[in-house]
mmCIF file of C-alpha atoms and ligand atoms in Angstrom:
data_model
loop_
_atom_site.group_PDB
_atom_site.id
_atom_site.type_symbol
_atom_site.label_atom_id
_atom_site.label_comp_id
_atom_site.label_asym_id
_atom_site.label_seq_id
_atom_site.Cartn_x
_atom_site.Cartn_y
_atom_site.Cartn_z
ATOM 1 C CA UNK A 1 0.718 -2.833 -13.285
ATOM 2 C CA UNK A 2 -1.932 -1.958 -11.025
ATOM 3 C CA UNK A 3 -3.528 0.858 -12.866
ATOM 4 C CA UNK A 4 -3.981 3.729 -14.516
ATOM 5 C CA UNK A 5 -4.521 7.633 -13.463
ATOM 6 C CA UNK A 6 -5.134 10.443 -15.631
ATOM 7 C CA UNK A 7 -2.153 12.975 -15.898
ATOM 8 C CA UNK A 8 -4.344 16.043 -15.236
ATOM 9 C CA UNK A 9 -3.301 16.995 -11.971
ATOM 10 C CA UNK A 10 -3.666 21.032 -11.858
ATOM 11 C CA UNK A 11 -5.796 21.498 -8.707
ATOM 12 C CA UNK A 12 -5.745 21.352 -4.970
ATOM 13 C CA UNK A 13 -7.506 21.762 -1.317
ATOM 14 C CA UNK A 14 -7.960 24.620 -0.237
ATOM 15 C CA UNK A 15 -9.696 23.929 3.004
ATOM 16 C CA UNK A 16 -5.895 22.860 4.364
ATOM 17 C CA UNK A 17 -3.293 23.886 6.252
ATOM 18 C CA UNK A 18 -0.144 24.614 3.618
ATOM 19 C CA UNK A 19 3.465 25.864 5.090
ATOM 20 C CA UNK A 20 3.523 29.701 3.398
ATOM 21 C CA UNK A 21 7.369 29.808 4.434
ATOM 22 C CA UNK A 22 10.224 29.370 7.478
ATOM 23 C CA UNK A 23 9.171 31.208 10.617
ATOM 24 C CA UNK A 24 12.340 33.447 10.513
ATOM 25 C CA UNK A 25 11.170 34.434 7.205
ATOM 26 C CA UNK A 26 8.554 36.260 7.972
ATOM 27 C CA UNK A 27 8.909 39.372 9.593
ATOM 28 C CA UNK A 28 8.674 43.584 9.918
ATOM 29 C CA UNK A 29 9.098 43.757 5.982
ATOM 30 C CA UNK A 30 6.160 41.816 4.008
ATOM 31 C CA UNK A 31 6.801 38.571 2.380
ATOM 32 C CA UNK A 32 4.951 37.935 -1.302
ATOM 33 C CA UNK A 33 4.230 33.903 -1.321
ATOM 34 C CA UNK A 34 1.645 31.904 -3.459
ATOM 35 C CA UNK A 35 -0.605 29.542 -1.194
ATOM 36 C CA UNK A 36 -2.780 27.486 -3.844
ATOM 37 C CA UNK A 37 -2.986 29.216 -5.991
ATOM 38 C CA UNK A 38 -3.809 32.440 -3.588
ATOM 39 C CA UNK A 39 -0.948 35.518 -3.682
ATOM 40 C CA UNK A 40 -0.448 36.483 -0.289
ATOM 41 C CA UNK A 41 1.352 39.946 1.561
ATOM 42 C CA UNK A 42 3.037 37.728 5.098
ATOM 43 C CA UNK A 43 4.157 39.698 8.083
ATOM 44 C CA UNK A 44 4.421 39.810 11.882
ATOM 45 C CA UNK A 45 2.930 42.625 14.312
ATOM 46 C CA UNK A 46 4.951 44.025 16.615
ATOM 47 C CA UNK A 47 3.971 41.299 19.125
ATOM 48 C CA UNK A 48 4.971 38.684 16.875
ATOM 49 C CA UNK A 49 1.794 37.198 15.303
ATOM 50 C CA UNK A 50 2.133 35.974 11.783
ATOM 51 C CA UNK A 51 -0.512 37.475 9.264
ATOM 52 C CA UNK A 52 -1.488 36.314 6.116
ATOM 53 C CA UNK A 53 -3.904 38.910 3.532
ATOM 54 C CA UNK A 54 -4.476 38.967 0.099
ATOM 55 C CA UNK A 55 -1.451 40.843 -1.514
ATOM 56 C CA UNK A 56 -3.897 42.856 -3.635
ATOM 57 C CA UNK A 57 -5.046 45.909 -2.441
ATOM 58 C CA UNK A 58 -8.583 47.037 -2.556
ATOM 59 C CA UNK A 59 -8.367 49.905 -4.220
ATOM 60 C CA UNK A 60 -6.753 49.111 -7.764
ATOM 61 C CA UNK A 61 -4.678 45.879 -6.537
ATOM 62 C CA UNK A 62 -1.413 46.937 -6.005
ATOM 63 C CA UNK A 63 0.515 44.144 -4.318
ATOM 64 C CA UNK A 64 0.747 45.206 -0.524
ATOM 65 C CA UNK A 65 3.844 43.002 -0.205
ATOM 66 C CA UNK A 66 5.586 46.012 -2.089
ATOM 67 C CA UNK A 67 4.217 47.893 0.577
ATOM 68 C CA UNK A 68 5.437 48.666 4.479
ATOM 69 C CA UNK A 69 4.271 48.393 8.050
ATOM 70 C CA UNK A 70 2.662 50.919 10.351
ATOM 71 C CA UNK A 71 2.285 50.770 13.755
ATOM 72 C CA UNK A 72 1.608 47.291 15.464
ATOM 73 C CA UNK A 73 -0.306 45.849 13.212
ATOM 74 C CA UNK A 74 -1.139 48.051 10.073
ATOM 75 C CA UNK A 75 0.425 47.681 6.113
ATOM 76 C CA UNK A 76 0.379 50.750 3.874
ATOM 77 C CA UNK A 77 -0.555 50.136 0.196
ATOM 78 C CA UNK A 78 2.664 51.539 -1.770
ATOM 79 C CA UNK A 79 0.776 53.087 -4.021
ATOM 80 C CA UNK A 80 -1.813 55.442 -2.754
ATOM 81 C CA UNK A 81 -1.119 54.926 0.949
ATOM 82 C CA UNK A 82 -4.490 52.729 2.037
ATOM 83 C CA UNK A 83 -3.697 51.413 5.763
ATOM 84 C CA UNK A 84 -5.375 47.937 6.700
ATOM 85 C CA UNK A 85 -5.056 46.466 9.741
ATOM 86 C CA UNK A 86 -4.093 42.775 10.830
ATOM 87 C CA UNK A 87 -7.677 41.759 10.242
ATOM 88 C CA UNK A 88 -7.876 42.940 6.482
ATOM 89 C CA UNK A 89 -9.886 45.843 7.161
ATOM 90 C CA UNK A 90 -9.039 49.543 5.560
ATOM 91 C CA UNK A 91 -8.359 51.925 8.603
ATOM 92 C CA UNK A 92 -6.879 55.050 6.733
ATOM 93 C CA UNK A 93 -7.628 56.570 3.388
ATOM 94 C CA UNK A 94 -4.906 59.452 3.025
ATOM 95 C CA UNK A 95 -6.444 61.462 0.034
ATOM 96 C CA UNK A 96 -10.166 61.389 2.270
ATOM 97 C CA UNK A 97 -11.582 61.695 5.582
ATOM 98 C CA UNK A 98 -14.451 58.821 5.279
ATOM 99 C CA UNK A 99 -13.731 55.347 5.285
ATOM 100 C CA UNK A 100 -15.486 53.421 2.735
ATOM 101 C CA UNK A 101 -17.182 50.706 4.531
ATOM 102 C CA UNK A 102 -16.627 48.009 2.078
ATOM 103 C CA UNK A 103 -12.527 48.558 1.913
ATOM 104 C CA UNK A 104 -11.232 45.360 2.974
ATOM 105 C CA UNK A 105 -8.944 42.704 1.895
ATOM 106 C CA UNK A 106 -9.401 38.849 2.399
ATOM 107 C CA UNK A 107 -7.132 37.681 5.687
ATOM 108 C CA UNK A 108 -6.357 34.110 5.947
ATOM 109 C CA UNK A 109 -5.573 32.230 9.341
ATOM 110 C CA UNK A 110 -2.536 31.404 10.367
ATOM 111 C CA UNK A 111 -0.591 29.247 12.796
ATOM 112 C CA UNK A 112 3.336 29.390 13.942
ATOM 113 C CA UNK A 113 4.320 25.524 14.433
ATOM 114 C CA UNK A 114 7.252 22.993 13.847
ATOM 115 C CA UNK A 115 9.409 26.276 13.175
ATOM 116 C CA UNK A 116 6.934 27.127 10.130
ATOM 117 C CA UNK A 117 4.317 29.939 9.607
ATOM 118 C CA UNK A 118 0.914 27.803 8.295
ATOM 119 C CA UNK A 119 -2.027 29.362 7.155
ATOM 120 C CA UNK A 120 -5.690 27.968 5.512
ATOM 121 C CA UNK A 121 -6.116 29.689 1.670
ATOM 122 C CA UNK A 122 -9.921 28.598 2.254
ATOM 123 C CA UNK A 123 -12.925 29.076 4.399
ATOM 124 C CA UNK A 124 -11.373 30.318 7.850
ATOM 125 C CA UNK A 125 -14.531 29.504 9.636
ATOM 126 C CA UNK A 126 -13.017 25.741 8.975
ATOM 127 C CA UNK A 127 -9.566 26.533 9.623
ATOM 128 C CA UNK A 128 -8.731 24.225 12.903
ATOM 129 C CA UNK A 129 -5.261 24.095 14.168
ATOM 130 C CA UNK A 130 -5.840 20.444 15.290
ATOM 131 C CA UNK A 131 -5.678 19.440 11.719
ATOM 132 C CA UNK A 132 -2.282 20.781 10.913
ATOM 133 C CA UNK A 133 -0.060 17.937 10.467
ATOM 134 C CA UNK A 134 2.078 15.763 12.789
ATOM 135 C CA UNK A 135 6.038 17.328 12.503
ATOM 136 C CA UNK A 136 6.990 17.160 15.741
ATOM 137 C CA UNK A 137 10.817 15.374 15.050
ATOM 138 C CA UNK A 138 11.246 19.854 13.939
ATOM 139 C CA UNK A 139 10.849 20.981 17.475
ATOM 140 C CA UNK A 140 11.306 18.365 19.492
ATOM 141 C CA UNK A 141 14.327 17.825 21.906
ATOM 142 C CA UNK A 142 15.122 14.687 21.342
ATOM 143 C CA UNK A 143 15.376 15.624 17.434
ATOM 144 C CA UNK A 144 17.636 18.307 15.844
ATOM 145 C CA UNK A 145 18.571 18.945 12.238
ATOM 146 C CA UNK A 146 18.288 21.773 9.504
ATOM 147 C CA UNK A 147 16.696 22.431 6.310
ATOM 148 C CA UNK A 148 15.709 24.600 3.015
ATOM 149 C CA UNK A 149 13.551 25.211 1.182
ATOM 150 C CA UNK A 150 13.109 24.870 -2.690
ATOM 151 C CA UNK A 151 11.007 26.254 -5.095
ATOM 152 C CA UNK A 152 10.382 23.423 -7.395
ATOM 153 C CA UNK A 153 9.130 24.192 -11.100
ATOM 154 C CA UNK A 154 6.820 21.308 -11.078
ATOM 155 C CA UNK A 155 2.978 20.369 -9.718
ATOM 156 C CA UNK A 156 3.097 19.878 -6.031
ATOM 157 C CA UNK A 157 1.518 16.338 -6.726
ATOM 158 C CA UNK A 158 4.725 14.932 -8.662
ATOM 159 C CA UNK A 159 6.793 15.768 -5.547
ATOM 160 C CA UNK A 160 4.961 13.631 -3.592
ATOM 161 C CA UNK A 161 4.641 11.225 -5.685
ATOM 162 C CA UNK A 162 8.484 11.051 -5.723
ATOM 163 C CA UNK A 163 8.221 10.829 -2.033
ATOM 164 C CA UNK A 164 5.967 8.208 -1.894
ATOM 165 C CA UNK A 165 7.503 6.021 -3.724
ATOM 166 C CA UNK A 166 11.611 5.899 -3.014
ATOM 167 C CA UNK A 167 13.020 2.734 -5.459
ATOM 168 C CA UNK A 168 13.385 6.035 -7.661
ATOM 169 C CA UNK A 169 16.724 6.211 -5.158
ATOM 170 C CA UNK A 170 18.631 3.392 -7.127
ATOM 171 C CA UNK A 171 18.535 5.667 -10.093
ATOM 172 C CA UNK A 172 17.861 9.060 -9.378
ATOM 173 C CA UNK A 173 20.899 9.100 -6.187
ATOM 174 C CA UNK A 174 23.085 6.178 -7.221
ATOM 175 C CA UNK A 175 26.662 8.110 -6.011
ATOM 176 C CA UNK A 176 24.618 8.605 -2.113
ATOM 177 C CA UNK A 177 21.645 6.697 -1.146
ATOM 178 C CA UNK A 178 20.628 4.424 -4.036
ATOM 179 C CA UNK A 179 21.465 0.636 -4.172
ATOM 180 C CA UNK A 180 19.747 -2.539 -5.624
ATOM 181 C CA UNK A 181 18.033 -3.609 -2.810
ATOM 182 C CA UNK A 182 15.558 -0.722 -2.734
ATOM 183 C CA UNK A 183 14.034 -2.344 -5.575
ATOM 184 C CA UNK A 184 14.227 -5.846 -4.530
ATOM 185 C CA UNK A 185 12.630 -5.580 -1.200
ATOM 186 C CA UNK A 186 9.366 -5.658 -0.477
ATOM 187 C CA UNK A 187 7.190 -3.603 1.203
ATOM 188 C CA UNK A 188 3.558 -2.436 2.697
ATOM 189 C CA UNK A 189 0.816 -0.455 2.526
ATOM 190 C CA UNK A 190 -1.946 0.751 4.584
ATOM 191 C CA UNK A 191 -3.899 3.737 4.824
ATOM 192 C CA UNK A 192 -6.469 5.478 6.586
ATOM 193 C CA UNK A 193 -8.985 8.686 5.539
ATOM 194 C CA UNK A 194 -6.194 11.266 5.834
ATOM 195 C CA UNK A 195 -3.005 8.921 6.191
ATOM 196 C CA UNK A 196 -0.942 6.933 3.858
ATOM 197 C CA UNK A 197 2.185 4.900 5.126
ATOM 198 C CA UNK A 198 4.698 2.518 3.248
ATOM 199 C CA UNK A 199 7.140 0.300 5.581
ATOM 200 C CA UNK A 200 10.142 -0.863 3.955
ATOM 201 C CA UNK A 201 12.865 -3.115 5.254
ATOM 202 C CA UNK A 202 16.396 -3.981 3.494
ATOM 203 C CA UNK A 203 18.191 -6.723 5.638
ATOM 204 C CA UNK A 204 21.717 -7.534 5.646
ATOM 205 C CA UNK A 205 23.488 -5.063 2.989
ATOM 206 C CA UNK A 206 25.816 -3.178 2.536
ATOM 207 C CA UNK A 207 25.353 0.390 3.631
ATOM 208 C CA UNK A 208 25.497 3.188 0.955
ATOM 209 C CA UNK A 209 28.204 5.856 0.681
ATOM 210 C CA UNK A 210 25.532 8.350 2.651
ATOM 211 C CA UNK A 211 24.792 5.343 5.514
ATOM 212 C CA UNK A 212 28.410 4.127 6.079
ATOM 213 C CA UNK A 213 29.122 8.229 6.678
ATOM 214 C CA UNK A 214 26.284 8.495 9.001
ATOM 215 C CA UNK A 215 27.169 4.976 11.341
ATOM 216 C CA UNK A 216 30.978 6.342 11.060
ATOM 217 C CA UNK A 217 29.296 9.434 13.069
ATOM 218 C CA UNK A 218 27.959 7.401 15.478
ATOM 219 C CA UNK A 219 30.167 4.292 15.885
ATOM 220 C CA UNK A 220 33.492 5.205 14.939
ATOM 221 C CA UNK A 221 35.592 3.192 12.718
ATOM 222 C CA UNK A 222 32.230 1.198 11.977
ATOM 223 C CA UNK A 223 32.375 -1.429 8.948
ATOM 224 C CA UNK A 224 29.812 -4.523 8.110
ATOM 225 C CA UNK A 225 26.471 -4.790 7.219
ATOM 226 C CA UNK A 226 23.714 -3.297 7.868
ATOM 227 C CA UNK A 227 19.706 -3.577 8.556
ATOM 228 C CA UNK A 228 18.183 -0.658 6.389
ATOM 229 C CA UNK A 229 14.657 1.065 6.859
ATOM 230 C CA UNK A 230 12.177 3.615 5.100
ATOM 231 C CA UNK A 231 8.422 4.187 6.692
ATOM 232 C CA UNK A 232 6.706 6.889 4.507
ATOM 233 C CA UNK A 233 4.324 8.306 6.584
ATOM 234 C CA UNK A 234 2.149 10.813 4.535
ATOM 235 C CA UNK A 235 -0.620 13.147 5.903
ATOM 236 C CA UNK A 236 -3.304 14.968 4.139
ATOM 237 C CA UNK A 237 -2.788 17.357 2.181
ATOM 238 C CA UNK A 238 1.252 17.255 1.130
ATOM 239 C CA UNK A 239 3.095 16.439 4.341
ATOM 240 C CA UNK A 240 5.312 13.628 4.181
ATOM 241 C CA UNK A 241 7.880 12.339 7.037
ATOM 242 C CA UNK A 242 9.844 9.474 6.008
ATOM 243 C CA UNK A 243 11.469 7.438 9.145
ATOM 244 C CA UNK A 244 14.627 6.473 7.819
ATOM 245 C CA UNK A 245 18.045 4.900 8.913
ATOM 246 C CA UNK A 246 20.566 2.060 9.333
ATOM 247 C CA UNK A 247 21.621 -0.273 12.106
ATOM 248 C CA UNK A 248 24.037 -2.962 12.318
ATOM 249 C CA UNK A 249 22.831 -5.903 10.903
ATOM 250 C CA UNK A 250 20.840 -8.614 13.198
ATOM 251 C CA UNK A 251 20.724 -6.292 16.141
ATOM 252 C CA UNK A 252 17.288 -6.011 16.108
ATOM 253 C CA UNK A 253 16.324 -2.811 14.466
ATOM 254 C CA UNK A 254 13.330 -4.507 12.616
ATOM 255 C CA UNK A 255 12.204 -5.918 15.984
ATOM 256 C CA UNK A 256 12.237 -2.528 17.920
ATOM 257 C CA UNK A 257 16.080 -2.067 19.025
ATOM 258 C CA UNK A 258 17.580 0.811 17.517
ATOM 259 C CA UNK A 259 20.264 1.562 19.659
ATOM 260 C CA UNK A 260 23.052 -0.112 17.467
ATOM 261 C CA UNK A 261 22.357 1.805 14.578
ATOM 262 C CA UNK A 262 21.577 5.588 12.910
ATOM 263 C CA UNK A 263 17.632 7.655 12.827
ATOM 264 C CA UNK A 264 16.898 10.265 10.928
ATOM 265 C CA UNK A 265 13.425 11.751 9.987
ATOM 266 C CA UNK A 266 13.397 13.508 6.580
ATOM 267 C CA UNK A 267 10.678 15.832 6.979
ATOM 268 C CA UNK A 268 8.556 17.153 3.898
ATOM 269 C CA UNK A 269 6.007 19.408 3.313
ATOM 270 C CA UNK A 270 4.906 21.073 0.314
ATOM 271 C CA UNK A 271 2.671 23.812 -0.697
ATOM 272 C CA UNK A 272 1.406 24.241 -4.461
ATOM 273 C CA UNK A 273 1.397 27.471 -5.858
ATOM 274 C CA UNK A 274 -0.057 26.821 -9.013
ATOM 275 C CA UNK A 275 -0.530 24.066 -10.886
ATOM 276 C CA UNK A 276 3.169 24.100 -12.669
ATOM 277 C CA UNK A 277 5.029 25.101 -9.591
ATOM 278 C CA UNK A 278 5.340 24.057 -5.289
ATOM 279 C CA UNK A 279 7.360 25.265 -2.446
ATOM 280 C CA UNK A 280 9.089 22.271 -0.750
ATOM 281 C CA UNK A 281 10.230 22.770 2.694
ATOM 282 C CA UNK A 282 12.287 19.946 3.799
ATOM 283 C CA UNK A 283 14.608 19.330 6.791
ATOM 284 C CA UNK A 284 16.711 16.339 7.875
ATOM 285 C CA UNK A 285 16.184 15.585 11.397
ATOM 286 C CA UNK A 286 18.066 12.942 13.624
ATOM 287 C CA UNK A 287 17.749 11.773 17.301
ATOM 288 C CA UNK A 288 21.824 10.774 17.895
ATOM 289 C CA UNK A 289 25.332 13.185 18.183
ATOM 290 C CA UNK A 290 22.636 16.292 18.660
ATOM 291 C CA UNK A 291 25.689 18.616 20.015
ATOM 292 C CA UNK A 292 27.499 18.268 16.941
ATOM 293 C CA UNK A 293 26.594 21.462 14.708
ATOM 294 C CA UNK A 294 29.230 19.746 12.125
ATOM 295 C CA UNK A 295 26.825 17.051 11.619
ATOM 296 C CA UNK A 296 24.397 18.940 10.997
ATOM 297 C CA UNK A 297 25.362 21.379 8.386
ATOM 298 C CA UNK A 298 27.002 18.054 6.750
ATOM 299 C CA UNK A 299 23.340 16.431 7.119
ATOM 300 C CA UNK A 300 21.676 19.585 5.148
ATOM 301 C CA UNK A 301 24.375 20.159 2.736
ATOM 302 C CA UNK A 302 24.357 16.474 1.771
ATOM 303 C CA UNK A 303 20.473 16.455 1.454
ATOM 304 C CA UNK A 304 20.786 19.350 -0.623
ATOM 305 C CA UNK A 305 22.438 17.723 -3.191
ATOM 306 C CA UNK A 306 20.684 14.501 -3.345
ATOM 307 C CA UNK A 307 17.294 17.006 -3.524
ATOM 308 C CA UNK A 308 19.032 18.749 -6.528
ATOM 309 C CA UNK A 309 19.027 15.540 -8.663
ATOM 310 C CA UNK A 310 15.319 14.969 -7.596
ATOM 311 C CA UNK A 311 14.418 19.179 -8.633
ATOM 312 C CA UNK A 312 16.011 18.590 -11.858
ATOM 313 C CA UNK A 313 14.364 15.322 -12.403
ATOM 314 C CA UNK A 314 10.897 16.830 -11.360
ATOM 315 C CA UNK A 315 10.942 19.907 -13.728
ATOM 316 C CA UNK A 316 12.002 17.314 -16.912
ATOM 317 C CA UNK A 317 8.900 15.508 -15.768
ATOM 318 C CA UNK A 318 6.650 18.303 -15.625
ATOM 319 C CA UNK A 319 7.628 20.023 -19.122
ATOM 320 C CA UNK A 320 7.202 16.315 -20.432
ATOM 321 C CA UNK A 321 3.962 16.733 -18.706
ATOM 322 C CA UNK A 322 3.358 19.381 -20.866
ATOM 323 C CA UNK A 323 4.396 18.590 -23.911
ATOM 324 C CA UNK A 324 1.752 15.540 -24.132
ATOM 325 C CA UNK A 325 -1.511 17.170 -22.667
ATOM 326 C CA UNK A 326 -3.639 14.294 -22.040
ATOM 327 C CA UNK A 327 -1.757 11.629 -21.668
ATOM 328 C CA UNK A 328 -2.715 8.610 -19.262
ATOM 329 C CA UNK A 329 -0.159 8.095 -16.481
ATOM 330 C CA UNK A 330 0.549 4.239 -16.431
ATOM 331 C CA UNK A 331 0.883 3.056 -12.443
ATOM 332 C CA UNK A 332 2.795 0.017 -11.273
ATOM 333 C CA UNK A 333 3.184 -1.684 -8.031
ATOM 334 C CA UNK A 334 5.397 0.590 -6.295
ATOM 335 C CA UNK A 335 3.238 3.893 -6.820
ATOM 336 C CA UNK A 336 0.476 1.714 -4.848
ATOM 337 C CA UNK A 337 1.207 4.832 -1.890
ATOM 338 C CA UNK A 338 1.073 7.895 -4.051
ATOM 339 C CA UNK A 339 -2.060 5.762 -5.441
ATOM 340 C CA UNK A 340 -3.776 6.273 -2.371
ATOM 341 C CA UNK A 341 -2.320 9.753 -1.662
ATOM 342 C CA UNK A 342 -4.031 10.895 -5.467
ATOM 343 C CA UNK A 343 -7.343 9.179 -3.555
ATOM 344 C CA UNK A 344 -7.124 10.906 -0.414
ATOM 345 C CA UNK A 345 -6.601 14.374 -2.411
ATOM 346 C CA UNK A 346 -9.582 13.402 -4.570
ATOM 347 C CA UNK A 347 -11.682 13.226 -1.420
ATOM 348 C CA UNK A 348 -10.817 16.616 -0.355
ATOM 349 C CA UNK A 349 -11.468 18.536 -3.631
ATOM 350 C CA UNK A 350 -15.043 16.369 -3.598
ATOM 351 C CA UNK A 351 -15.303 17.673 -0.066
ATOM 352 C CA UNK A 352 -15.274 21.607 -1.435
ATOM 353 C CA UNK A 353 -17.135 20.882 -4.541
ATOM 354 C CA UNK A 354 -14.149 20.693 -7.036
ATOM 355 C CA UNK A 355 -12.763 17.365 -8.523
ATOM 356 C CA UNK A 356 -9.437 17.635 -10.713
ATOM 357 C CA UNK A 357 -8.583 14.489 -10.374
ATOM 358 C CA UNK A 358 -9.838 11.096 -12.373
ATOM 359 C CA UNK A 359 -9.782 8.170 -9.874
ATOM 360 C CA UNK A 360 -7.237 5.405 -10.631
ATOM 361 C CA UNK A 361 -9.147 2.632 -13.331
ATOM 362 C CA UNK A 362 -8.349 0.015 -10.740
ATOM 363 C CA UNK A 363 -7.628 0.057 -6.602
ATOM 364 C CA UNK A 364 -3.775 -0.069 -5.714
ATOM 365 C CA UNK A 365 -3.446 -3.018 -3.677
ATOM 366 C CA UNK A 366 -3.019 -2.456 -0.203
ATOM 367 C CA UNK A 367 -0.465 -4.554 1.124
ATOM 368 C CA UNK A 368 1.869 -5.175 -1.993
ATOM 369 C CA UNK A 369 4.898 -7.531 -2.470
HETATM 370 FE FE1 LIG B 1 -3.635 50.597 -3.008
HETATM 371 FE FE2 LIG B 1 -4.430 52.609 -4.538
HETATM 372 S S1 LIG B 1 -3.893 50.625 -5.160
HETATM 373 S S2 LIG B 1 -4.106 52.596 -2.383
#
């Protein structure tokens, strides 16, 4: 045991850049989504921007995601007909001729990228696109794959813990992706101010039910052993792509040859809502067979299941959560990277004055066996 963390995990940035949804769901009919904590009305102008504003409307706070679009740019209030345009501000009052000045509603930024619609719940003046996370493997040629999204009934900060640490495999996805060795390896950890990453390496086994599948894909007829690899590479606030695969064993994947084996890149990002609840987009990506739509939908419906067990494991967690307010989570070796995730996350509610989060009794080591 490493250490100890408190269990009272209910807040979050706000200064960040959060996935609100898929691009293609956003569109000419206004979307309702949480973004910590923050309910928002999503929806494109005619020329395609995304827009984010608070889904309350000035007036008496009918949700303007019940509500429909005008024009280019404008929303009407469904109840008594208040315009605003893309920017938040009121442009038509139906039942009166003057404006009041004040009529507004709070618009957040927003960014299309990776195939998602981002946006920054918190001061826009500090909302810069440089800082949205590194997904690249979701729009990049050499990379194609599919994903969902789920809305899991759990804090945000017990998915990632889940992610961060993935010996949870061997239990949680025994009939797939779990075997003995996940356990029995070691592994490493290193960090930096807005980065975590755990390397592990599983040489010479067998290949799971999920692997075998996968080098059968790529190599038919394929049977033997294989070199196995997970690198968790996290990213403030909640984005987490795990570089993941197989190759046949001793033909130098661990050295830097990957050619005799199978890459994928399960891609992660999740967005609290409020403290009890997340949206978790994920997609499986993979750099081999990328004309083969087959794999693909096999890929995302097989991911999709395995996710299912982790869902229903997450919401037991959180109602236990619940049911013992106060309680001391108890941290051993392998949560050393969700340790320094929890740290990372601590820094950024310091950052905007908030802090939610005890720090850990003791430092997780970094480089753990
Ligand atoms: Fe929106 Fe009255 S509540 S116009």
């Amino acid at each position: 045991m490493v250490g100890s963390t408190t269990a009272k995990i209910f807040d979050f940035p706000r200064n960040a850049w959060y996935v609100a949804a898929w691009d293609y769901e956003v569109g000419r009919k206004p979307l309702a989504r949480t973004i910590a904590g923050q309910p928002m009305a999503l929806f494109r102008t005619e020329d395609g921007a995304p827009i984010a504003l608070a889904d309350a409307c000035w007036h008496r706070l009918a949700p303007l995601s019940m509500g429909t679009l005008v024009g280019r740019d404008e929303i009407q209030c469904p109840y008594h007909g208040l315009r605003y345009d893309s920017a938040g501000r009121c442009t038509s009052m139906p039942a009166q001729e003057t404006i009041n000045p004040s009529a507004r509603v709070p618009a957040f930024a927003t960014v299309d990228r990776f195939r998602y619609v981002w946006v920054w719940p918190g001061d826009a003046e500090l909302a810069d696109p440089d800082l949205i996370p590194d997904m690249h493997q979701m729009t990049d040629a050499a990379w194609t794959g599919d994903g969902e999204l789920i809305h899991a009934p759990c804090n945000y900060q017990l998915v990632l813990d889940n992610l961060m640490d993935l010996t949870h495999e061997e239990f949680v996805h025994s009939s797939s992706i779990g075997q003995a060795e996940l356990s029995e390896s070691d592994f490493l950890t290193s960090h930096t101010d807005r980065t975590v990453t755990v390397e592990r390496w599983m040489r010479d086994i067998e290949p799971p039910p999920f692997w075998l599948k996968n080098m059968r894909d790529r190599f038919p007829g394929f049977s033997g052993r294989v070199d196995r690899w997970q690198i968790i590479h996290f990213e403030a606030p909640s984005t987490i792509r795990i570089d993941v695969g197989v190759a046949e064993a001793g033909t130098g994947a661990p050295e830097v040859d990957r050619s005799r084996g199978v890459n994928g890149y399960v891609m992660n990002t999740i967005t609290p809502e409020t403290d009890r609840s997340c949206l978790y987009f994920w997609s499986f990506q993979r750099n081999y067979r990328l004309e083969s739509q087959l794999i693909t939908t096999q890929l995302r419906n097989g991911v999709h299941n395995v996710f299912g067990e982790d869902e229903r494991m997450l919401a037991a967690q959180q109602a236990a959560i619940d049911a013992n307010p106060g309680y001391e989570f108890y941290s051993l070796n392998i949560d050393a990277g969700g340790m320094w995730v929890r740290r990372i996350l601590d820094g950024l509610l310091a950052a905007e004055g908030r802090s939610a989060v005890a720090p850990p009794t003791s430092a997780p080591s970094a480089s753990v066996a």
